[in-house]
XYZ file of C-alpha atoms in Angstrom:
310
model
C 103.017 135.640 90.051
C 100.030 137.777 90.637
C 99.401 138.536 94.904
C 96.276 137.077 96.205
C 93.412 139.984 96.221
C 92.507 140.958 100.053
C 89.291 141.101 101.827
C 88.168 144.589 102.779
C 85.179 144.805 104.805
C 83.749 148.488 104.743
C 80.654 149.444 107.558
C 78.473 152.242 106.516
C 78.161 152.114 102.500
C 75.049 153.156 101.969
C 76.050 156.904 100.840
C 78.989 159.066 101.639
C 82.288 157.832 102.340
C 81.501 154.521 102.814
C 80.219 154.093 98.958
C 82.689 156.072 97.434
C 85.605 153.874 99.229
C 83.975 150.909 98.293
C 83.414 151.527 94.707
C 87.078 152.908 94.392
C 88.343 150.157 95.925
C 86.525 147.513 93.741
C 87.182 149.588 90.619
C 91.256 148.674 91.154
C 92.947 148.560 87.974
C 95.187 145.654 89.659
C 92.050 144.202 91.129
C 94.243 143.842 94.521
C 90.587 143.952 96.708
C 87.535 141.592 97.296
C 84.894 144.297 98.874
C 82.228 143.706 101.151
C 80.382 146.559 101.318
C 77.666 146.764 104.191
C 75.053 148.754 105.502
C 72.090 148.323 108.099
C 69.155 149.001 105.347
C 69.610 146.779 102.411
C 66.844 148.896 100.745
C 69.648 151.771 100.196
C 71.765 149.310 98.272
C 70.754 150.694 94.940
C 72.966 154.102 94.834
C 75.822 151.786 95.813
C 75.078 149.165 93.005
C 74.862 151.659 90.452
C 78.028 153.300 91.209
C 79.817 149.867 91.070
C 78.867 149.168 87.689
C 80.701 145.625 86.514
C 82.114 145.482 89.654
C 79.435 144.113 91.506
C 79.065 140.684 92.045
C 82.936 140.486 90.880
C 85.480 142.576 92.898
C 82.418 144.136 95.395
C 79.829 142.486 97.429
C 76.787 143.986 98.955
C 76.094 142.391 102.409
C 73.361 143.435 105.408
C 75.517 144.666 108.479
C 74.278 146.612 111.792
C 77.395 147.058 113.770
C 74.882 147.711 116.778
C 74.079 143.554 116.748
C 76.298 140.841 117.645
C 74.043 138.411 115.794
C 74.288 140.648 112.236
C 77.727 141.114 112.638
C 78.625 137.059 112.668
C 75.849 136.508 110.238
C 77.989 139.193 107.891
C 81.344 137.343 108.692
C 79.907 133.852 108.163
C 79.622 134.643 104.493
C 83.211 135.441 104.309
C 85.332 132.670 103.056
C 86.691 131.606 106.184
C 85.619 134.479 107.981
C 89.049 136.280 107.187
C 89.137 139.959 106.998
C 92.522 141.257 105.962
C 91.239 145.309 106.040
C 88.463 146.383 107.931
C 86.848 149.705 107.813
C 85.001 151.151 110.427
C 83.294 153.689 108.454
C 79.734 153.451 110.188
C 78.481 156.371 111.953
C 75.808 158.377 113.258
C 75.880 162.595 113.594
C 73.891 164.492 116.550
C 73.954 167.949 116.944
C 71.892 170.347 119.394
C 71.747 171.985 123.246
C 72.507 169.192 125.324
C 69.498 169.902 127.697
C 67.196 169.211 124.567
C 68.943 165.947 123.972
C 67.610 162.307 126.003
C 70.183 160.333 127.324
C 68.677 157.588 125.098
C 69.675 159.544 121.972
C 73.212 159.778 123.441
C 73.641 156.549 123.952
C 72.557 155.839 120.420
C 75.317 157.961 119.154
C 77.706 156.045 121.382
C 76.204 152.379 120.212
C 77.244 153.382 116.818
C 79.986 155.678 116.720
C 81.827 153.590 119.538
C 80.811 150.343 120.400
C 79.857 149.629 116.718
C 83.651 149.978 115.834
C 84.281 147.974 118.752
C 82.162 145.414 118.076
C 83.692 144.920 114.850
C 87.231 144.793 115.643
C 86.266 141.735 118.624
C 85.289 140.074 115.728
C 87.973 140.246 113.541
C 90.947 140.267 115.379
C 91.042 136.645 116.489
C 91.677 135.761 112.884
C 93.812 138.821 112.205
C 96.056 137.528 115.302
C 96.192 133.882 114.234
C 97.666 135.304 110.803
C 99.764 137.982 112.417
C 98.180 140.234 109.730
C 95.445 142.852 109.458
C 94.727 146.689 109.024
C 92.292 148.214 110.617
C 91.395 151.521 109.430
C 88.779 153.790 111.814
C 86.790 157.098 110.240
C 87.284 159.441 113.092
C 86.780 163.279 113.097
C 88.657 166.299 113.844
C 86.341 166.171 116.310
C 87.801 163.769 118.279
C 91.087 165.803 118.507
C 88.975 169.055 119.628
C 85.438 169.692 121.242
C 83.225 171.983 118.998
C 80.201 173.481 120.891
C 77.011 171.924 120.348
C 78.688 168.781 119.138
C 79.002 167.775 122.718
C 78.001 164.177 122.211
C 79.063 163.664 118.976
C 82.567 164.961 119.782
C 83.079 162.826 122.798
C 82.182 159.410 120.593
C 84.755 160.436 118.277
C 87.410 161.250 121.107
C 86.405 157.589 122.712
C 87.563 156.179 119.709
C 90.719 157.735 119.392
C 91.812 156.708 123.198
C 90.711 153.370 122.509
C 92.125 152.774 119.164
C 95.744 154.236 120.133
C 95.920 152.075 123.016
C 95.039 149.098 120.863
C 97.735 149.903 118.245
C 100.391 149.666 120.978
C 99.248 146.096 121.574
C 98.159 144.894 118.041
C 101.864 146.058 116.374
C 103.472 142.856 118.120
C 100.823 140.855 116.200
C 101.878 142.701 112.738
C 98.177 144.374 112.695
C 98.503 148.174 112.061
C 95.726 151.121 112.948
C 95.318 153.659 111.055
C 92.966 156.926 112.244
C 91.174 159.365 109.623
C 90.352 162.693 110.588
C 88.511 164.287 108.282
C 86.835 167.850 108.918
C 83.059 168.750 107.566
C 82.544 166.200 105.002
C 79.701 167.824 102.673
C 77.225 164.867 101.844
C 73.630 164.608 101.396
C 73.272 163.236 104.966
C 75.142 166.167 106.476
C 72.586 168.622 104.736
C 69.673 167.020 106.249
C 70.675 166.776 109.955
C 71.456 170.353 109.634
C 68.054 171.679 107.836
C 66.100 169.190 110.382
C 67.647 170.939 113.416
C 67.225 174.297 112.274
C 63.643 173.647 113.108
C 63.808 171.463 116.035
C 61.897 172.479 119.513
C 64.856 171.061 121.851
C 62.355 170.866 124.445
C 64.172 171.895 128.343
C 66.328 174.242 126.690
C 66.429 177.908 127.655
C 65.897 180.813 125.281
C 69.287 181.951 125.904
C 70.984 179.011 124.515
C 68.336 178.224 121.716
C 69.518 181.890 120.393
C 73.094 180.766 120.470
C 72.337 177.995 118.720
C 70.068 179.011 115.963
C 71.619 182.771 115.546
C 75.008 181.999 116.102
C 76.108 178.238 115.564
C 74.295 177.256 112.601
C 74.847 179.948 110.331
C 78.687 179.413 111.238
C 77.979 175.838 110.789
C 76.631 176.552 107.491
C 79.391 178.768 106.189
C 81.950 175.832 107.594
C 80.217 173.649 105.014
C 80.198 176.018 102.535
C 84.006 177.046 102.417
C 85.712 173.758 103.601
C 83.424 171.049 103.150
C 85.426 168.054 101.582
C 84.232 165.747 99.351
C 83.744 161.692 100.094
C 85.528 161.129 97.109
C 88.311 163.029 98.532
C 88.533 161.135 102.003
C 87.976 157.925 99.965
C 91.242 158.581 97.793
C 93.178 159.064 100.771
C 91.857 155.723 102.681
C 92.852 153.983 99.329
C 96.008 155.348 99.318
C 96.529 154.370 103.082
C 95.103 150.636 102.433
C 97.333 150.032 99.494
C 100.621 150.960 101.562
C 102.856 148.114 102.218
C 103.153 149.379 106.006
C 100.265 151.486 106.833
C 100.855 154.376 109.328
C 99.901 153.592 112.602
C 98.517 157.486 113.686
C 96.843 159.879 112.664
C 95.939 161.373 109.132
C 94.322 164.487 109.977
C 92.752 167.538 107.450
C 95.915 169.825 107.631
C 93.201 172.495 107.589
C 92.811 172.182 110.941
C 96.104 172.577 112.000
C 96.074 176.145 113.534
C 93.078 174.632 116.242
C 95.042 171.836 116.929
C 98.307 174.083 117.570
C 96.257 176.154 120.529
C 95.799 173.333 122.235
C 99.403 172.455 121.527
C 100.552 175.717 122.817
C 98.488 175.772 125.681
C 97.752 172.242 127.232
C 95.450 173.725 129.759
C 92.926 174.206 126.975
C 92.136 178.020 127.977
C 93.360 179.604 125.119
C 91.730 177.154 122.448
C 88.467 177.608 124.286
C 88.743 181.137 124.501
C 90.180 181.732 121.164
C 87.195 179.743 119.327
C 84.742 181.483 121.618
C 85.764 184.840 120.704
C 85.684 184.062 116.853
C 81.799 182.831 117.267
C 80.496 185.147 119.639
C 82.317 188.481 119.517
C 84.065 188.538 116.078
C 81.915 186.364 113.621
C 83.246 188.364 110.871
C 86.886 187.588 111.452
C 85.828 183.617 111.476
C 83.587 184.213 108.410
C 86.591 185.916 106.275
C 88.789 182.653 108.236
C 86.933 179.714 107.141
C 87.062 181.966 103.418
C 91.076 181.284 103.327
C 91.120 178.177 104.673
C 89.121 177.176 101.497
C 91.418 178.195 99.299
C 93.895 175.648 100.576
C 93.840 171.742 99.650
C 91.025 169.701 100.975
C 93.003 166.502 100.851
C 92.956 164.476 104.129
C 96.634 162.714 103.420
C 98.407 160.723 105.110
C 101.871 162.402 106.904
């Protein structure tokens, strides 16, 4: 007798990783999943529906969900039979790049409302049912920037650090309820959204920022960032494939699935917990030895791109 399909709720499915993951799960040849693919703006559902093809209305349903709204979360869950979610994938997020002086506190709060509190809001909504049934799996799309800070990504990295601390703490108590948490930490993911973000910030003025900082941002950081995406940018398909593998596991991993290309950088922090070695090394690569940085990025580009369970 075939096992009952599992309900998978995914946030942020209008494009990128969320769209690819929803489609891959919905096209599972064994039909093990009923996918509820959500997005804040249903006006952007066309790409997802086109990619879903025959799975639309069968193993995939598109629903509206704003992770920053309690009412929207409750309304979305009310459309799921019994409100029971077997697998929650916290994927919705937003980026922020630029000099700190030129970014308003309100804009920073918006990043945290989406990246951190949005994930917390969804978890609070699904946990009672998962605990009652003593089963569940929560997948969090974090970032390597949840492990190490990157200049001019201060606020974004902070939101991912917050996710890492929150879910690492939560994983301990939820194991008692047979609920598993998996943190996925991709590096740069080459999406249309990321391309537009870099294009926008390259011409932004960032009022209140001194000339020296703007120079470092425009003439050092942005070229290095473009080279990073060109050399080692992962595809949304690869990251989604890694998440599919995690979800399909009988006992999913409790901790991190990190892009192995970034092991050298994370190793710097392990070798010197004070952080001095990491900060000095990355500073020198960017400002003193940019040619060495570019060479290193090209070498990294020859390594496998997948984020895979360890």
